[in-house]
Short mmCIF file of C-alpha atoms in Angstrom, two decimals:
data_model
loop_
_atom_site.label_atom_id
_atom_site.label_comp_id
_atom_site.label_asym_id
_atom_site.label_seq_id
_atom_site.Cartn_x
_atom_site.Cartn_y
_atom_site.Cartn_z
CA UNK A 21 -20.02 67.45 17.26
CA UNK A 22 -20.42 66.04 13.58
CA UNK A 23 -16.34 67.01 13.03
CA UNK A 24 -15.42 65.49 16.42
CA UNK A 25 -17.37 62.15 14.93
CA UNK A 26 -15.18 62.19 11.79
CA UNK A 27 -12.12 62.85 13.46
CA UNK A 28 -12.70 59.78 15.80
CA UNK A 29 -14.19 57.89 12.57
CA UNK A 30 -11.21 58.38 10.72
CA UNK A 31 -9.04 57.50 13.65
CA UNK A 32 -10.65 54.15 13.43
CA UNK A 33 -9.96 53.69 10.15
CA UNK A 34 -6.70 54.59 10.01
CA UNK A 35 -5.70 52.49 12.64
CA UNK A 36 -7.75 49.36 11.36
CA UNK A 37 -5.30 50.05 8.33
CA UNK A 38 -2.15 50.11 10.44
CA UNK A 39 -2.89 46.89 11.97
CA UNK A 40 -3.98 45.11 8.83
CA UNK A 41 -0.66 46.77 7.00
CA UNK A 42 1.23 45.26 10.42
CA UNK A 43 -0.44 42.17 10.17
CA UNK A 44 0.23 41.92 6.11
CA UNK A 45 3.88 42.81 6.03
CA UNK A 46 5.10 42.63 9.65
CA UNK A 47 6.94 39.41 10.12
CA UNK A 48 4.52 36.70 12.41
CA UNK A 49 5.27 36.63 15.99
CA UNK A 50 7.30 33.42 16.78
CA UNK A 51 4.58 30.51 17.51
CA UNK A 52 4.07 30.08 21.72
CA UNK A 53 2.44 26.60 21.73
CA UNK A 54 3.67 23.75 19.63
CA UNK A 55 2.13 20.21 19.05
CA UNK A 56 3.55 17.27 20.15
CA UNK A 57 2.93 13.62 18.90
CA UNK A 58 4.22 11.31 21.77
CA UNK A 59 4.06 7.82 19.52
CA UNK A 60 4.70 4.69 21.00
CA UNK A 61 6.96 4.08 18.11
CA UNK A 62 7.74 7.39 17.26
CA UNK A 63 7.96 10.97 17.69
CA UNK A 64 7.44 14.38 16.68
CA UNK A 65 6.46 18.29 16.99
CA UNK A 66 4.61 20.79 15.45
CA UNK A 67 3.62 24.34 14.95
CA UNK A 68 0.98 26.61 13.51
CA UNK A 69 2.36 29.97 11.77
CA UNK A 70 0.14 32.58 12.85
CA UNK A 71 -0.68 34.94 9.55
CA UNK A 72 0.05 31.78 6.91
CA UNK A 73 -2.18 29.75 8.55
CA UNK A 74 -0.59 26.64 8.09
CA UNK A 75 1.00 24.14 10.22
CA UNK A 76 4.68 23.07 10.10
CA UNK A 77 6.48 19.38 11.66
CA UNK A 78 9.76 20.44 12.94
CA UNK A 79 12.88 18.74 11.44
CA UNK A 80 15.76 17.37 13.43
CA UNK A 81 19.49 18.83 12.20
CA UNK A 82 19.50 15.98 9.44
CA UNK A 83 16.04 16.98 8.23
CA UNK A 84 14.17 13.79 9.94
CA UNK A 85 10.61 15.01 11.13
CA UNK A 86 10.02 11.61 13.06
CA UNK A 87 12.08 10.62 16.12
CA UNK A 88 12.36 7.01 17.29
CA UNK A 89 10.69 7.14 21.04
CA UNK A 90 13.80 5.07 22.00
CA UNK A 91 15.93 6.26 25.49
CA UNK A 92 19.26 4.32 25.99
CA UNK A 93 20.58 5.29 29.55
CA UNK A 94 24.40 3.93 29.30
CA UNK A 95 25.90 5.18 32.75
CA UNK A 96 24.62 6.98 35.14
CA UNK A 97 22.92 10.61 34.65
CA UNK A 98 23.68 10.02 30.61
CA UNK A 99 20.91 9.68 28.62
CA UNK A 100 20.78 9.24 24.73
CA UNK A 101 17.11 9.55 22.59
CA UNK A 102 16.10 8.80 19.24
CA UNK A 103 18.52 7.82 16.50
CA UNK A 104 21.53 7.94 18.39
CA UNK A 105 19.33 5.31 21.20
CA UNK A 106 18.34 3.09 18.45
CA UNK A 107 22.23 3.12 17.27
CA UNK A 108 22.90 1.90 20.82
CA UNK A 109 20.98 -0.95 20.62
CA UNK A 110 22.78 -2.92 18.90
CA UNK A 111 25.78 -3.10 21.92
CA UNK A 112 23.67 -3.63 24.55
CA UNK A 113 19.85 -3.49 23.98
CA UNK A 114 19.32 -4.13 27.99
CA UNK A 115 19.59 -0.53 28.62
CA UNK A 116 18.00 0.50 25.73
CA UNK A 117 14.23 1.43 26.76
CA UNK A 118 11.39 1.84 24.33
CA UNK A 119 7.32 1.60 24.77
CA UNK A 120 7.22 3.56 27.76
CA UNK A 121 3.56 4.65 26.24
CA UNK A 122 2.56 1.19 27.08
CA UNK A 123 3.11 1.04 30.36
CA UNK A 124 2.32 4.83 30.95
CA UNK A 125 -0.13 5.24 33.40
CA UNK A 126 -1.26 1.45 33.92
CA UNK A 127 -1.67 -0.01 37.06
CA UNK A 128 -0.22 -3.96 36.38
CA UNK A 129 -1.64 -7.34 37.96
CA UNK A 130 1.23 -9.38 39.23
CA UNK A 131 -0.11 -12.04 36.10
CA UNK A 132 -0.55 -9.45 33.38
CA UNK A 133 2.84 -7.88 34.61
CA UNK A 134 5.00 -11.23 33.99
CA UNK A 135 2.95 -11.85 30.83
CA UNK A 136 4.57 -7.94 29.40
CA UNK A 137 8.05 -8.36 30.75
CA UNK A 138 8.70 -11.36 28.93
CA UNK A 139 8.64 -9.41 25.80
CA UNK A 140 11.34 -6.87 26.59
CA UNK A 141 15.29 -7.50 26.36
CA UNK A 142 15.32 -4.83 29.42
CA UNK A 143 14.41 -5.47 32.94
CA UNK A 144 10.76 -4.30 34.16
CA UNK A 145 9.93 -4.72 37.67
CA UNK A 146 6.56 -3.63 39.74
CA UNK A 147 6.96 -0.89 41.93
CA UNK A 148 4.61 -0.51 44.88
CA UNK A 149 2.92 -3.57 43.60
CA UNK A 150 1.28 -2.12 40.60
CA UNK A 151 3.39 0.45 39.06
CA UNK A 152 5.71 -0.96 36.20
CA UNK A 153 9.75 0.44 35.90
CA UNK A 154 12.34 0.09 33.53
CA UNK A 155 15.52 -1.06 35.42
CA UNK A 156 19.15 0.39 34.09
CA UNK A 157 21.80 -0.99 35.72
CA UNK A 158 25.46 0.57 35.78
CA UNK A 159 27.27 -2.04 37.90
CA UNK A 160 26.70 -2.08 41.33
CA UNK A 161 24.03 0.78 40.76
CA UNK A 162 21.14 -0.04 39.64
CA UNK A 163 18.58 3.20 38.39
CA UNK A 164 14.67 2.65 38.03
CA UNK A 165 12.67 4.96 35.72
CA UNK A 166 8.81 5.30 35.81
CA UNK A 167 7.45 5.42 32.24
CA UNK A 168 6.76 8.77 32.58
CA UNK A 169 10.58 9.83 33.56
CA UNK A 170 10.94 7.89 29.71
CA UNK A 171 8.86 9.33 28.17
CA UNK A 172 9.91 12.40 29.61
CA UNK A 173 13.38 11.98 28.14
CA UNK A 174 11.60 12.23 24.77
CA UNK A 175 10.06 14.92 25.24
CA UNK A 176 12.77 16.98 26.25
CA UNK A 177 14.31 16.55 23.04
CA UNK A 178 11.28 17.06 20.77
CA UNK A 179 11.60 20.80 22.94
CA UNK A 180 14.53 21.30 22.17
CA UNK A 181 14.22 20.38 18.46
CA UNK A 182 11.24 22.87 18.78
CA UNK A 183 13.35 25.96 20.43
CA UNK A 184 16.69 25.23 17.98
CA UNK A 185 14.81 25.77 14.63
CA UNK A 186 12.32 28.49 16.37
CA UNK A 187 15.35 30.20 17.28
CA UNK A 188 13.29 30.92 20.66
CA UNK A 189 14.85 30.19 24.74
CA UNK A 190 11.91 28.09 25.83
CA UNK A 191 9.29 26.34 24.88
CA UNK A 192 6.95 25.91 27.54
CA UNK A 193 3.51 25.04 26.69
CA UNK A 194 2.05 22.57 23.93
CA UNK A 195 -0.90 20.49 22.88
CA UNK A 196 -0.18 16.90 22.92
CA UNK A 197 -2.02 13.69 21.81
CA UNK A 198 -3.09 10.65 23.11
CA UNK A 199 -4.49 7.54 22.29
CA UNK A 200 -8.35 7.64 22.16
CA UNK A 201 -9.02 5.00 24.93
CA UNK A 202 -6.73 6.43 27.27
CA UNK A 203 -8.18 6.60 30.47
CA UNK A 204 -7.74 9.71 33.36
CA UNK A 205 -4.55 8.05 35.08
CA UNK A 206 -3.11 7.73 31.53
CA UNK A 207 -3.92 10.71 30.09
CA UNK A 208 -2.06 12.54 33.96
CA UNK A 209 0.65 9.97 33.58
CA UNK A 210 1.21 11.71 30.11
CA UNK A 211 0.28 15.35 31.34
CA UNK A 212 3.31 14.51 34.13
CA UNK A 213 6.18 13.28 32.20
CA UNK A 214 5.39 16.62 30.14
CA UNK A 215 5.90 18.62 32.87
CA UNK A 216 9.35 16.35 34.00
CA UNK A 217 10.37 17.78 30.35
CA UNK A 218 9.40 21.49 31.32
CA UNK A 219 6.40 21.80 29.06
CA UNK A 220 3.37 22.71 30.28
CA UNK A 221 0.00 20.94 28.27
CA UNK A 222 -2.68 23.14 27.79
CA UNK A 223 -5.16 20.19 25.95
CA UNK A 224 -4.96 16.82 25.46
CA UNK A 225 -6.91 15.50 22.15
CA UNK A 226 -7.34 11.84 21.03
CA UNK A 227 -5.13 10.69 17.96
CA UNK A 228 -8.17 9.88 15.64
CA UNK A 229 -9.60 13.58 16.15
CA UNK A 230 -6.29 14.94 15.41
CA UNK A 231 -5.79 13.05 12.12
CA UNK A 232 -9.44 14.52 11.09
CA UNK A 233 -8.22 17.90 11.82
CA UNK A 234 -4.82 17.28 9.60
CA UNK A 235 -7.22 16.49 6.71
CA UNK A 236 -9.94 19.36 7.56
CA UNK A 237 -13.04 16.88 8.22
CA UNK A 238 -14.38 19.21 9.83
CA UNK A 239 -14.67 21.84 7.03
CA UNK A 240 -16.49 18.95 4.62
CA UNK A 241 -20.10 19.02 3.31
CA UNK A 242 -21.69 15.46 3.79
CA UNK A 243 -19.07 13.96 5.74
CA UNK A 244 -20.20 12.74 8.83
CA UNK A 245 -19.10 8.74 9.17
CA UNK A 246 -15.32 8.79 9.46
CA UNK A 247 -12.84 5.59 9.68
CA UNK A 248 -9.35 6.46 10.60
CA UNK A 249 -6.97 3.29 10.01
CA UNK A 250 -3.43 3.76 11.76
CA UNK A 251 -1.19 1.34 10.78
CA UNK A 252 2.54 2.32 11.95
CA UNK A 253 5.89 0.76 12.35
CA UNK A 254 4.22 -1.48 15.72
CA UNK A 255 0.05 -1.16 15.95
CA UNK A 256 -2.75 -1.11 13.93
CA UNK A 257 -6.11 0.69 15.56
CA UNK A 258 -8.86 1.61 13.74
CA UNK A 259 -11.00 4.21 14.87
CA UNK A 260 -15.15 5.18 14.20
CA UNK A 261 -16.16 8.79 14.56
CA UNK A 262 -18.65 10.57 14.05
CA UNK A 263 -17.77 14.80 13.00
CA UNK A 264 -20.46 17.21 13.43
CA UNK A 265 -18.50 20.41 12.25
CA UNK A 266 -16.06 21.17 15.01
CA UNK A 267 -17.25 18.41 17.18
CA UNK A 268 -15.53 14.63 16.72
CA UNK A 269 -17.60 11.83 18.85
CA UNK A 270 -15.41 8.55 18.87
CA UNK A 271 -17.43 5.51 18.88
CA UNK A 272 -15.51 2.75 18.22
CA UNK A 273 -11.98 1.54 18.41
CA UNK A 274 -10.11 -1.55 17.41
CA UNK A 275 -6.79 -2.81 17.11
CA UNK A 276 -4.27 -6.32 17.43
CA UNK A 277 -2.60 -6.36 20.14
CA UNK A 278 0.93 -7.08 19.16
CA UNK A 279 2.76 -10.47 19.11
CA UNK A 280 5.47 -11.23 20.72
CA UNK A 281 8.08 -12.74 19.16
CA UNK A 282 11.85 -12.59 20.47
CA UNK A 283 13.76 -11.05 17.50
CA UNK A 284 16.96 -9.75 18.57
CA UNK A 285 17.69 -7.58 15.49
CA UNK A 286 13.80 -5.75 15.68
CA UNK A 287 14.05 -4.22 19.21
CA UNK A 288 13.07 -7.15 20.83
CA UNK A 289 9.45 -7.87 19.65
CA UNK A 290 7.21 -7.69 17.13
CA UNK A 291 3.75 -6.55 16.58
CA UNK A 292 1.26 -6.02 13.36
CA UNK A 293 2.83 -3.16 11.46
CA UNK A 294 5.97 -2.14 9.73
CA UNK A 295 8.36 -4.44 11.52
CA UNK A 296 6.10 -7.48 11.45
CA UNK A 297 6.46 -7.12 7.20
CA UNK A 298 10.13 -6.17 7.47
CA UNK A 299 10.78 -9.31 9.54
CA UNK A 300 9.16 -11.50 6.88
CA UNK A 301 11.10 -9.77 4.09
CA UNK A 302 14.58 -10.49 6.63
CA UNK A 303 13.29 -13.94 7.21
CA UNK A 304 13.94 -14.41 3.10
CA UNK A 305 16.65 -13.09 2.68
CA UNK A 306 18.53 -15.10 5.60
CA UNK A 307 17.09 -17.97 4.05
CA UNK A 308 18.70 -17.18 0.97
CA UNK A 309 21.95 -16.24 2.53
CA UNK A 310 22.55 -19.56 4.24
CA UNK A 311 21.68 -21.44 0.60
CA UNK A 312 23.97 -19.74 -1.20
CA UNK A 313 26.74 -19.22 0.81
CA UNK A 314 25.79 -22.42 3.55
CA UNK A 315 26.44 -19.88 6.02
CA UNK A 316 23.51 -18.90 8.72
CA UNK A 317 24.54 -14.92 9.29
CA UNK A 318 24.90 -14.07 12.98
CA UNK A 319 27.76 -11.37 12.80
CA UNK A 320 25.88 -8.36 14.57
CA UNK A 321 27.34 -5.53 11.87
CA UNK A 322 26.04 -7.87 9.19
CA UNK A 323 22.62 -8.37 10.57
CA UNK A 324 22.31 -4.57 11.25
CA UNK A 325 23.45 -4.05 7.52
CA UNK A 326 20.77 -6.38 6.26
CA UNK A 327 18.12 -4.69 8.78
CA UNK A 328 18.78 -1.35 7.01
CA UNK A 329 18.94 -3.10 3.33
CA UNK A 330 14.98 -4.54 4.34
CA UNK A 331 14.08 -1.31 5.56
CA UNK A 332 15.03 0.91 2.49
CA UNK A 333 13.53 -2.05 0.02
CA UNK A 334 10.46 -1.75 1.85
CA UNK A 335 10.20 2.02 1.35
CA UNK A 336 11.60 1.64 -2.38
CA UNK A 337 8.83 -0.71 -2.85
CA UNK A 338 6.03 1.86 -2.71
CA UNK A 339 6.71 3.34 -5.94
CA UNK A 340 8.96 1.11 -7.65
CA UNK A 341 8.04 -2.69 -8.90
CA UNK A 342 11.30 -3.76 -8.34
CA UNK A 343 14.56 -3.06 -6.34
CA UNK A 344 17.75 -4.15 -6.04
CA UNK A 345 19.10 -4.86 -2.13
CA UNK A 346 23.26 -4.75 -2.28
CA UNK A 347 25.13 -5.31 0.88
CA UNK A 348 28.33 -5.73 2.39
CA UNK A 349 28.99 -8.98 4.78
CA UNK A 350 31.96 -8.51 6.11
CA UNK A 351 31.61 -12.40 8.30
CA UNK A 352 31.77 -13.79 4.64
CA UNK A 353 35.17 -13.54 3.14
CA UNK A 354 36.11 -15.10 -0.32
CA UNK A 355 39.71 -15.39 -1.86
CA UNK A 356 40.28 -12.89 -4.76
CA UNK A 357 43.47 -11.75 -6.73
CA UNK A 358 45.01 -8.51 -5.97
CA UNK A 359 48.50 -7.63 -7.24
CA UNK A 360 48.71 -11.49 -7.98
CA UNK A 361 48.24 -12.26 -4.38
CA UNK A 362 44.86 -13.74 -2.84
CA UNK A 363 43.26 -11.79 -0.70
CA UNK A 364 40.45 -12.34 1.64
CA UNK A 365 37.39 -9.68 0.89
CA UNK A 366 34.03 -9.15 1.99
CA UNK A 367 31.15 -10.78 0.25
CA UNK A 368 28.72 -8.34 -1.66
CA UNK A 369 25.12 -9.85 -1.14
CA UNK A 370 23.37 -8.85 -4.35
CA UNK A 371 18.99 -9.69 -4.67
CA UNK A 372 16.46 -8.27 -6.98
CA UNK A 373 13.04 -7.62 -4.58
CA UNK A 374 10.28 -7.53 -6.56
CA UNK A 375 7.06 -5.92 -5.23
CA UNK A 376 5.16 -9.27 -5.98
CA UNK A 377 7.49 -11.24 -3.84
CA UNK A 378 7.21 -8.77 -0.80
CA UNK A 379 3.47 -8.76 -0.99
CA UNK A 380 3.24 -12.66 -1.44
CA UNK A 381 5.75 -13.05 1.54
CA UNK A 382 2.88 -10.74 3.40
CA UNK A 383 0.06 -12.13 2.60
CA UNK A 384 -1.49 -13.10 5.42
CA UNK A 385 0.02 -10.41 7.59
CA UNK A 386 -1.96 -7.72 5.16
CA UNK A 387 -5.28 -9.73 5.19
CA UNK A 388 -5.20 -9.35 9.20
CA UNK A 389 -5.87 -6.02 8.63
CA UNK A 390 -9.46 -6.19 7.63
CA UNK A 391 -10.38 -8.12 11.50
CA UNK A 392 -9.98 -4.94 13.76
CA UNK A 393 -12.20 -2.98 10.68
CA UNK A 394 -14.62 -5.42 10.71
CA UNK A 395 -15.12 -5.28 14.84
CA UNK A 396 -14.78 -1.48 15.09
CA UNK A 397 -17.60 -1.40 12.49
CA UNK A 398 -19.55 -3.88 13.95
CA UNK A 399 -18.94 -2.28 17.60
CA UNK A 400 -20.23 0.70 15.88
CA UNK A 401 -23.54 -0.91 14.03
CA UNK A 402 -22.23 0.46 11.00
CA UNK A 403 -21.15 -1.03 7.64
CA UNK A 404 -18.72 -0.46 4.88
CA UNK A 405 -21.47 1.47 3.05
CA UNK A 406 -22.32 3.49 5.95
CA UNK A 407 -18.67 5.22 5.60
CA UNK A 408 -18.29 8.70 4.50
CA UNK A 409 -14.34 9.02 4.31
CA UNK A 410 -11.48 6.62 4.86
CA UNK A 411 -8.67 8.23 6.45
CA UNK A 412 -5.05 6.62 6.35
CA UNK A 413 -2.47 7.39 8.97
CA UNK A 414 0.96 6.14 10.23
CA UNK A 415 3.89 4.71 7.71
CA UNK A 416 2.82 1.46 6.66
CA UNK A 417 -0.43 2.91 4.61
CA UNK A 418 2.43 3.97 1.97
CA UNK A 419 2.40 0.25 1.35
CA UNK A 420 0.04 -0.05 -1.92
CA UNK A 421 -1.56 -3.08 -1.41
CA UNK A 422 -2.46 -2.12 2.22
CA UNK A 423 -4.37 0.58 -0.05
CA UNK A 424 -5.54 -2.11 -2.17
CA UNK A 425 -7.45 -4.12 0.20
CA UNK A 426 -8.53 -0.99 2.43
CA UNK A 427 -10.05 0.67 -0.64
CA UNK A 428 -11.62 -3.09 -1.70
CA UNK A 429 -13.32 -3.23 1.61
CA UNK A 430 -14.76 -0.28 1.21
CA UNK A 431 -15.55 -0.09 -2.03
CA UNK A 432 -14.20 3.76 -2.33
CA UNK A 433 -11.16 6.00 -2.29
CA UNK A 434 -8.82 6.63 0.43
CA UNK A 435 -8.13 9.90 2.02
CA UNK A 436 -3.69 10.11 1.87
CA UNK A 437 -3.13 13.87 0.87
CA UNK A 438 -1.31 14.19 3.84
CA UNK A 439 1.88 12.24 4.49
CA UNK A 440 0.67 9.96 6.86
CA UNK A 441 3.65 9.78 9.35
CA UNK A 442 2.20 13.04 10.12
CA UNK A 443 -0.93 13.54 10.24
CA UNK A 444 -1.78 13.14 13.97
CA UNK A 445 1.14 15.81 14.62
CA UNK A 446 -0.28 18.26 12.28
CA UNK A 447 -3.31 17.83 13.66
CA UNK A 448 -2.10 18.72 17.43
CA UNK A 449 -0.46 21.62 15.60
CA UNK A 450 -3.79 23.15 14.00
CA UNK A 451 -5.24 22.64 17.66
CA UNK A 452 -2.14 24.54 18.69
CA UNK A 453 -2.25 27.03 17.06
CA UNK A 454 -6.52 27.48 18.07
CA UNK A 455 -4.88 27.93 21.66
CA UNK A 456 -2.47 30.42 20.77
CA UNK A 457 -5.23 32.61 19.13
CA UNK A 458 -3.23 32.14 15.90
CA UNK A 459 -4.79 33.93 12.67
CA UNK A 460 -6.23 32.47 10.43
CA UNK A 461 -8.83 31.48 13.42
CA UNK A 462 -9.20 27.62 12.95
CA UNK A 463 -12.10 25.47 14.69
CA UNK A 464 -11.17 24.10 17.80
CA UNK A 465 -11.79 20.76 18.34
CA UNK A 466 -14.44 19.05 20.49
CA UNK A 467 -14.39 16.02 21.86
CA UNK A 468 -17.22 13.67 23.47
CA UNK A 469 -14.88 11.39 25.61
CA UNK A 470 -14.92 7.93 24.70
CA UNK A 471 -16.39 5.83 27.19
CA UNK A 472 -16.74 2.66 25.80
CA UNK A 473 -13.61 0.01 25.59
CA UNK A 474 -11.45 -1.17 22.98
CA UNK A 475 -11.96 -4.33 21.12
CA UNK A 476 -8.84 -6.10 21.36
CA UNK A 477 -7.88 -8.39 18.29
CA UNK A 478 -5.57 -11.53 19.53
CA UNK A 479 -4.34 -12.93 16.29
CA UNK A 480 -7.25 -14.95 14.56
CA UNK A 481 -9.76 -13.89 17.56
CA UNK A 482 -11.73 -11.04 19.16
CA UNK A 483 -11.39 -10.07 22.70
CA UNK A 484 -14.61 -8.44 23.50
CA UNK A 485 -14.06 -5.43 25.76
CA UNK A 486 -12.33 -6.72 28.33
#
């Protein structure tokens, strides 16, 4: 009896040594679940490596981990997404379809309907009544998309991303968040135009919860009062939670909602975030074209060049003091000797952008910033001092004195170790990989739903919950 015991004993053993041996050198097994971050401005996927334990955003063929949530729909069963969309644009921006996650889900009043369609250079129409579409027309046909068909679009090519550089067939199932306030037709609406892409979603978790998990909240001693402020390329929210180890309890949420202003070159609209200080900068610098040259720019190529130039000055500016913005404008000709003959040649716009400039140009935009903190906290009956971590997420945090007056506010430093373009989608991947049983085990997230309303911030005033 007492060898038959060993034998089995040592059977154990040995085979607890095979599988950690397996588990040690054996390559991973391919990850089954990925996470996806369905932005309103834009997008990207995830996924947890099962033995390394950590959490990867998948590139695009160029190496671009974010994807614009932009669907052009040309002709007729053709569809174009992302950069190649945005390129599109700028020939004919009324079949060029973008904020789908806006309209997701809603159920529109005939006034609040004609108040959003105004802000769109596409056609919107109600549907049933309630139900906003976008409108593509090709001719004499004329297509109607839900926002979940859109969004759909989207999503099929974050998959397919996903199952290119997994080197897998399918990808089928996934995590995927959503904005905390989202109510149950939204968060369906969302669940749907996932399955229109093929993917099945196995949980949905709010945005601010998966930033905390991206920056392992969870896992800290004394850190219990959380503020995540997401400021991207079109919103601002701020979010109040509350993290009791694995468990995140939302209790306040605040953000502008965005202003519209017609700008042709910016998609159409503009809202507080990255555009809204890009389209101060390109206000300048128009302004400074048409003084030196007496020439007001409206040559298409050359506004797109100058939209580009703003862009990569902005993102220059959050390490450098100074940068020099050197463009083409080929609607501006002078004369110049060649071979003793004149020619005509392009103008070469040349202006030194110094940080100072941008930020006084900004001002008031970047002061705006502090209203939707101050009526989360309040919303919460909490103050500044009551805060255990500041968390910063979406693009525009990069910008330093964003930092600056965050930090001021709160009198403390802010939580960016993790690129924060990314942080909700590495978040959906940790939770993804929880699903998938992935080793290293990692906490699964719980979430109290949030069943209050969001304070919506109009400008210089506070709409209380409506």
């Amino acid at each position: 009896m007492t060898n038959a015991m060993t034998i089995v004993g040592s059977s154990i053993i040995v085979v607890l040594i095979a599988g950690y041996i397996a588990q040690k050198y054996l390559p991973p097994p391919k990850p089954a679940i990925v996470g996806i971050d369905l932005g309103t401005t834009f997008s990207c996927v995830s996924v947890f490596y099962s033995g390394k334990g950590t959490v990867e955003v998948i590139p695009d063929e160029l190496g671009r981990k974010t994807i614009p949530s932009v669907v052009a729909i040309p002709s007729k069963n053709t569809y174009f997404v992302g950069y190649n969309a945005l390129e599109l644009s700028n020939y004919d921006s009324s079949r060029v379809f973008y904020d789908a996650k806006r309209f997701i889900g809603q159920q529109f009043t005939e006034a609040k309907f004609n108040m959003e369609k105004q802000r769109y250079p596409f056609n919107v129409m109600r549907l049933y009544g309630t139900v906003a579409v976008f409108e593509a027309g090709h001719g004499a046909v004329v297509e109607l998309y839900k926002a979940e068909e859109i969004s759909s679009f989207v999503l099929s090519y974050l998959k397919k991303m996903a199952e290119n550089y997994l080197k897998v067939n399918r990808v089928q199932r996934a995590v995927m968040s959503v904005p905390a306030e989202f109510d149950e037709l939204q968060r369906n609406a969302t669940i749907e135009a996932a399955r229109l892409a093929g993917i099945e979603v196995l949980r949905l978790i709010s945005e601010p919860t998966a930033a905390a998990l991206a920056y392992g909240l969870h896992k800290k001693e004394n850190t219990r009062h959380v503020v995540i402020f997401d400021l991207g390329g079109g919103t601002l929210d701020v979010s109040v939670l509350i993290v009791l180890g694995g468990m995140f309890i939302t209790r306040a949420i605040a953000g502008y909602i965005y202003i519209y202003i017609y700008i042709h070159i910016q998609l159409g609209h503009n809202h507080l975030g990255g555009q809204d200080f890009n389209h101060k900068l390109f206000q300048h610098l128009m302004q400074v074209i048409e003084e030196q040259y007496g020439f007001l720019l409206t040559d298409e190529d050359d506004l797109h060049s100058l939209r580009m130039a703003v862009e990569q000055a902005k993102l220059q500016l959050t390490n450098a003091t100074e940068t020099l913005i050197e463009i083409q404008l080929k609607s501006l000709t002078v004369d110049k000797e060649n071979h003793h003959r004149k020619q005509q040649q392009p103008v070469t716009f040349s202006y030194q952008l110094t940080r100072d400039l941008f930020e006084k140009l900004n001002h008031q935009l970047f002061l705006k910033v502090l209203k939707p903190i101050e009526a989360a906290l309040a919303d919460a009956n909490m103050k500044a001092d009551d805060v255990d971590e500041v968390v910063m997420v979406g693009g525009s945090t990069r910008i330093p004195k964003i930092r600056y007056i965050v930090s001021n506010y709160f009198n403390k430093s802010l939580n960016c170790e993790i690129d924060p373009e990314l942080a909700v989608a590495i978040g959906v991947g940790v939770q993804a990989g929880v699903m998938a049983q992935a080793w290293p085990v990692q906490v699964s997230a719980t979430e109290i739903p949030f069943k209050s309303k969001k304070i919506h911030i109009y400008d210089d005033e506070i709409d209380l919950k409506q």
